[in-house]
mmCIF file of C-alpha atoms in Angstrom:
data_model
loop_
_atom_site.group_PDB
_atom_site.id
_atom_site.type_symbol
_atom_site.label_atom_id
_atom_site.label_comp_id
_atom_site.label_asym_id
_atom_site.label_seq_id
_atom_site.Cartn_x
_atom_site.Cartn_y
_atom_site.Cartn_z
ATOM 1 C CA THR A 19 117.458 85.238 84.027
ATOM 2 C CA GLY A 20 114.678 84.156 86.331
ATOM 3 C CA ALA A 21 111.259 85.064 87.555
ATOM 4 C CA TYR A 22 110.005 84.693 91.142
ATOM 5 C CA HIS A 23 112.465 83.356 93.696
ATOM 6 C CA ILE A 24 111.854 81.525 96.958
ATOM 7 C CA ILE A 25 114.117 82.356 99.918
ATOM 8 C CA GLN A 26 116.403 79.444 100.713
ATOM 9 C CA HIS A 27 118.601 78.478 103.642
ATOM 10 C CA VAL A 28 121.390 75.902 103.944
ATOM 11 C CA SER A 29 120.433 73.494 106.721
ATOM 12 C CA PRO A 30 123.044 72.036 109.144
ATOM 13 C CA ASP A 31 123.203 68.850 107.025
ATOM 14 C CA GLY A 32 124.097 70.884 103.935
ATOM 15 C CA ASN A 33 120.744 70.753 102.135
ATOM 16 C CA ASP A 34 119.054 73.764 100.571
ATOM 17 C CA VAL A 35 115.662 74.218 102.219
ATOM 18 C CA GLU A 36 112.984 76.744 101.272
ATOM 19 C CA LEU A 37 111.624 79.129 103.874
ATOM 20 C CA GLU A 38 107.884 78.747 104.344
ATOM 21 C CA TRP A 39 105.177 78.707 106.994
ATOM 22 C CA ASP A 40 103.473 75.554 108.190
ATOM 23 C CA THR A 41 99.906 76.404 107.202
ATOM 24 C CA SER A 42 98.369 73.220 108.618
ATOM 25 C CA PHE A 43 97.529 75.099 111.822
ATOM 26 C CA GLY A 44 95.332 77.635 110.028
ATOM 27 C CA PRO A 45 95.850 81.309 109.193
ATOM 28 C CA VAL A 46 99.263 82.836 109.868
ATOM 29 C CA PRO A 47 98.776 85.438 112.637
ATOM 30 C CA PHE A 48 100.333 88.900 112.577
ATOM 31 C CA PHE A 49 100.367 91.793 115.032
ATOM 32 C CA VAL A 50 100.619 95.549 114.517
ATOM 33 C CA ASN A 51 102.699 97.721 116.845
ATOM 34 C CA ASN A 52 100.384 100.077 118.742
ATOM 35 C CA THR A 53 102.429 103.254 118.174
ATOM 36 C CA THR A 54 100.556 105.794 116.033
ATOM 37 C CA PRO A 55 102.421 106.437 112.733
ATOM 38 C CA LEU A 56 103.577 109.940 111.844
ATOM 39 C CA ASP A 57 101.483 110.403 108.696
ATOM 40 C CA PHE A 58 98.044 108.907 109.493
ATOM 41 C CA SER A 59 96.098 107.205 112.249
ATOM 42 C CA LEU A 60 96.922 103.800 113.688
ATOM 43 C CA GLU A 61 93.534 102.553 112.491
ATOM 44 C CA GLU A 62 94.379 103.595 108.915
ATOM 45 C CA ALA A 63 97.724 101.803 109.146
ATOM 46 C CA VAL A 64 96.040 98.612 110.360
ATOM 47 C CA GLN A 65 93.529 98.793 107.507
ATOM 48 C CA ALA A 66 96.383 99.277 105.028
ATOM 49 C CA PHE A 67 98.216 96.217 106.342
ATOM 50 C CA GLU A 68 95.055 94.120 106.210
ATOM 51 C CA GLN A 69 94.496 95.204 102.600
ATOM 52 C CA SER A 70 98.049 94.177 101.701
ATOM 53 C CA TYR A 71 97.694 90.742 103.271
ATOM 54 C CA GLN A 72 94.339 90.327 101.556
ATOM 55 C CA ALA A 73 95.940 90.898 98.135
ATOM 56 C CA TRP A 74 97.987 87.718 98.640
ATOM 57 C CA GLU A 75 95.185 85.795 100.318
ATOM 58 C CA ASP A 76 92.889 86.490 97.345
ATOM 59 C CA VAL A 77 95.114 84.447 95.004
ATOM 60 C CA GLU A 78 92.764 81.625 94.010
ATOM 61 C CA THR A 79 95.544 79.130 93.262
ATOM 62 C CA ALA A 80 97.228 79.501 96.676
ATOM 63 C CA THR A 81 96.142 78.280 100.103
ATOM 64 C CA ILE A 82 97.961 80.505 102.599
ATOM 65 C CA THR A 83 95.763 82.761 104.740
ATOM 66 C CA PHE A 84 96.518 85.437 107.328
ATOM 67 C CA GLU A 85 94.850 86.773 110.465
ATOM 68 C CA LEU A 86 95.232 90.041 112.358
ATOM 69 C CA ALA A 87 95.923 88.879 115.915
ATOM 70 C CA GLY A 88 95.709 92.371 117.420
ATOM 71 C CA LEU A 89 97.773 95.366 118.484
ATOM 72 C CA THR A 90 100.921 94.942 120.562
ATOM 73 C CA SER A 91 103.491 97.027 122.402
ATOM 74 C CA ALA A 92 106.137 94.713 120.926
ATOM 75 C CA LYS A 93 108.292 96.371 118.301
ATOM 76 C CA PRO A 94 109.288 94.836 114.968
ATOM 77 C CA PHE A 95 112.717 93.199 114.935
ATOM 78 C CA GLU A 96 112.435 92.297 118.637
ATOM 79 C CA PHE A 97 112.554 88.580 117.933
ATOM 80 C CA PHE A 98 111.684 85.400 119.825
ATOM 81 C CA ASP A 99 108.606 86.978 121.397
ATOM 82 C CA GLY A 100 106.290 84.697 119.425
ATOM 83 C CA LYS A 101 104.737 87.654 117.611
ATOM 84 C CA SER A 102 105.094 88.499 113.930
ATOM 85 C CA THR A 103 104.913 92.286 114.225
ATOM 86 C CA LEU A 104 104.538 95.126 111.716
ATOM 87 C CA GLY A 105 105.404 98.704 112.607
ATOM 88 C CA PHE A 106 107.434 101.840 111.927
ATOM 89 C CA THR A 107 110.946 102.784 113.025
ATOM 90 C CA SER A 108 113.087 105.909 113.033
ATOM 91 C CA ASP A 109 116.286 103.880 112.713
ATOM 92 C CA PRO A 110 118.630 106.027 110.543
ATOM 93 C CA ASP A 111 120.370 102.914 109.223
ATOM 94 C CA LEU A 112 117.310 102.253 107.050
ATOM 95 C CA ALA A 113 117.227 105.782 105.633
ATOM 96 C CA SER A 114 120.752 106.094 104.232
ATOM 97 C CA PRO A 115 120.490 103.262 101.664
ATOM 98 C CA GLY A 116 116.936 104.334 100.768
ATOM 99 C CA VAL A 117 115.243 101.332 102.365
ATOM 100 C CA LEU A 118 111.495 101.883 102.659
ATOM 101 C CA GLY A 119 110.816 98.646 104.522
ATOM 102 C CA ALA A 120 112.490 95.430 105.561
ATOM 103 C CA THR A 121 111.442 91.940 106.618
ATOM 104 C CA LEU A 122 113.317 89.404 108.719
ATOM 105 C CA GLN A 123 112.276 85.890 109.710
ATOM 106 C CA VAL A 124 113.011 83.512 112.566
ATOM 107 C CA ILE A 125 113.235 79.988 111.158
ATOM 108 C CA ASP A 126 113.807 76.375 112.097
ATOM 109 C CA ILE A 127 117.321 75.999 110.671
ATOM 110 C CA ARG A 128 116.766 72.310 109.944
ATOM 111 C CA SER A 129 113.513 72.485 107.991
ATOM 112 C CA GLY A 130 113.340 76.128 106.887
ATOM 113 C CA GLU A 131 109.951 76.533 108.565
ATOM 114 C CA ILE A 132 109.220 80.185 109.375
ATOM 115 C CA VAL A 133 108.130 80.555 113.000
ATOM 116 C CA GLU A 134 108.137 84.353 113.256
ATOM 117 C CA ALA A 135 108.530 87.242 110.814
ATOM 118 C CA ASP A 136 108.644 90.995 111.471
ATOM 119 C CA ILE A 137 108.222 93.880 109.041
ATOM 120 C CA VAL A 138 109.483 97.389 109.678
ATOM 121 C CA PHE A 139 108.796 100.612 107.724
ATOM 122 C CA SER A 140 111.078 103.651 107.841
ATOM 123 C CA ASN A 141 109.886 106.944 109.335
ATOM 124 C CA SER A 142 112.539 108.697 107.253
ATOM 125 C CA PHE A 143 110.048 108.797 104.364
ATOM 126 C CA PHE A 144 106.614 110.364 103.977
ATOM 127 C CA TRP A 145 103.803 107.802 103.714
ATOM 128 C CA SER A 146 100.233 107.777 102.434
ATOM 129 C CA VAL A 147 97.256 105.418 102.539
ATOM 130 C CA ASP A 148 95.284 107.395 99.943
ATOM 131 C CA PRO A 149 93.837 104.876 97.439
ATOM 132 C CA ASN A 150 94.811 107.243 94.608
ATOM 133 C CA GLY A 151 98.272 107.976 95.942
ATOM 134 C CA ALA A 152 99.607 111.334 97.101
ATOM 135 C CA PRO A 153 102.456 113.370 95.556
ATOM 136 C CA GLY A 154 105.741 113.094 97.391
ATOM 137 C CA THR A 155 104.657 110.149 99.538
ATOM 138 C CA PHE A 156 105.114 106.392 99.347
ATOM 139 C CA ASP A 157 102.024 104.201 99.356
ATOM 140 C CA LEU A 158 101.974 102.067 102.502
ATOM 141 C CA VAL A 159 99.707 99.425 100.950
ATOM 142 C CA SER A 160 102.079 98.967 98.000
ATOM 143 C CA VAL A 161 105.250 98.700 100.079
ATOM 144 C CA ALA A 162 103.554 96.440 102.630
ATOM 145 C CA THR A 163 102.365 94.150 99.833
ATOM 146 C CA HIS A 164 105.974 93.745 98.699
ATOM 147 C CA GLU A 165 107.253 93.123 102.229
ATOM 148 C CA ILE A 166 104.504 90.574 102.924
ATOM 149 C CA GLY A 167 105.833 88.620 99.948
ATOM 150 C CA HIS A 168 109.074 88.274 101.953
ATOM 151 C CA PHE A 169 107.016 87.594 105.097
ATOM 152 C CA PHE A 170 105.736 84.304 103.670
ATOM 153 C CA GLY A 171 108.965 83.317 101.896
ATOM 154 C CA LEU A 172 109.304 84.949 98.493
ATOM 155 C CA ASP A 173 112.624 86.534 97.596
ATOM 156 C CA HIS A 174 113.108 89.323 95.059
ATOM 157 C CA SER A 175 111.946 88.652 91.511
ATOM 158 C CA HIS A 176 113.976 89.404 88.397
ATOM 159 C CA VAL A 177 110.876 90.542 86.492
ATOM 160 C CA GLY A 178 111.278 94.303 86.324
ATOM 161 C CA PHE A 179 110.956 96.926 83.627
ATOM 162 C CA MET A 180 112.851 100.209 83.880
ATOM 163 C CA GLU A 181 112.971 103.337 81.744
ATOM 164 C CA ASN A 182 115.209 106.393 81.793
ATOM 165 C CA GLU A 183 113.670 109.577 83.149
ATOM 166 C CA GLY A 184 116.252 112.318 83.038
ATOM 167 C CA PHE A 185 119.227 111.078 85.000
ATOM 168 C CA ASP A 186 117.136 108.526 86.880
ATOM 169 C CA ARG A 187 115.770 105.110 86.033
ATOM 170 C CA GLN A 188 112.157 104.480 86.961
ATOM 171 C CA LEU A 189 110.207 101.240 87.368
ATOM 172 C CA VAL A 190 107.289 100.972 84.935
ATOM 173 C CA SER A 191 104.129 98.905 84.468
ATOM 174 C CA GLY A 192 104.476 95.156 84.289
ATOM 175 C CA ALA A 193 107.221 94.847 86.870
ATOM 176 C CA ALA A 194 106.598 92.226 89.552
ATOM 177 C CA ILE A 195 105.598 93.468 92.988
ATOM 178 C CA MET A 196 108.567 91.465 94.298
ATOM 179 C CA PHE A 197 111.040 93.319 92.055
ATOM 180 C CA PRO A 198 113.473 95.029 94.493
ATOM 181 C CA PHE A 199 112.617 98.636 93.579
ATOM 182 C CA SER A 200 109.626 100.846 94.331
ATOM 183 C CA PHE A 201 107.439 102.419 91.663
ATOM 184 C CA GLY A 202 108.191 105.732 93.363
ATOM 185 C CA PRO A 203 106.277 108.404 95.291
ATOM 186 C CA GLY A 204 102.592 108.889 94.505
ATOM 187 C CA ASN A 205 102.252 105.536 92.734
ATOM 188 C CA VAL A 206 99.815 102.822 93.891
ATOM 189 C CA GLU A 207 100.419 100.317 91.087
ATOM 190 C CA ALA A 208 102.179 97.892 93.427
ATOM 191 C CA ARG A 209 98.889 97.215 95.221
ATOM 192 C CA THR A 210 98.035 94.772 92.421
ATOM 193 C CA LEU A 211 99.892 91.475 92.096
ATOM 194 C CA THR A 212 101.304 90.474 88.714
ATOM 195 C CA ASP A 213 101.325 86.993 87.164
ATOM 196 C CA ASP A 214 104.868 86.504 88.449
ATOM 197 C CA ASP A 215 103.860 87.211 92.053
ATOM 198 C CA ILE A 216 100.760 85.026 91.756
ATOM 199 C CA THR A 217 102.810 82.149 90.380
ATOM 200 C CA GLY A 218 105.361 82.478 93.179
ATOM 201 C CA ILE A 219 102.869 82.195 96.034
ATOM 202 C CA SER A 220 100.967 79.447 94.207
ATOM 203 C CA VAL A 221 104.099 77.326 93.824
ATOM 204 C CA MET A 222 104.929 77.769 97.502
ATOM 205 C CA TYR A 223 101.430 77.161 98.867
ATOM 206 C CA PRO A 224 99.594 75.446 95.994
ATOM 207 C CA MET A 225 95.873 74.915 95.887
ATOM 208 C CA GLY A 226 95.054 71.261 95.205
ATOM 209 C CA GLY A 227 95.771 70.348 91.600
ATOM 210 C CA PHE A 228 97.715 73.546 90.879
ATOM 211 C CA ALA A 229 100.801 71.781 89.441
ATOM 212 C CA THR A 230 98.691 69.365 87.422
ATOM 213 C CA LEU A 231 96.515 72.074 85.917
ATOM 214 C CA ARG A 232 99.238 74.662 85.298
ATOM 215 C CA GLY A 233 102.300 72.515 84.626
ATOM 216 C CA ARG A 234 105.659 72.661 86.357
ATOM 217 C CA LEU A 235 109.388 72.575 85.651
#
């Protein structure tokens, strides 16, 4: 068993390196594709993304920060343009396996440093930015919060709690935001980070004295 996980890559010299941003240059910039989403305004989408990034930035024991760099005509998953872009897609390949969103990074294969990361959300689902959730829709803030965890280098967590509901299994309270399943339509619980998520980002980008004060393995 395990809790949070950090994405790793095998470098050309055979070493396991962790994927992470170099934060010495200041906030990590991100862009938002300027196409208006199907279910709400572009302004509402931008505000939702900013709220999701802020959830991670508000972790007091972590140092990573983010900055909205503006709107762009660049589309997510068009790499090597120097822009970490968030946006929506109608790609049917995301719909068939039930993928709400996905994140991919461009990295320095020697060090594992992330130099660009894009996040895409599937138009095959109905979305909402309602702070209370909306029946039959997925909460953009919640899903974006999960994907932003991948954006800065966290992999899926093993901390998840499921219960049977008819013939389905549903995620329930206490599961990490980085657990690889959604809480389901109408739910906004994944807007709030759990201890597992907070520990993961704090280990990756620790505030001074974090390991000394909290202990480490």
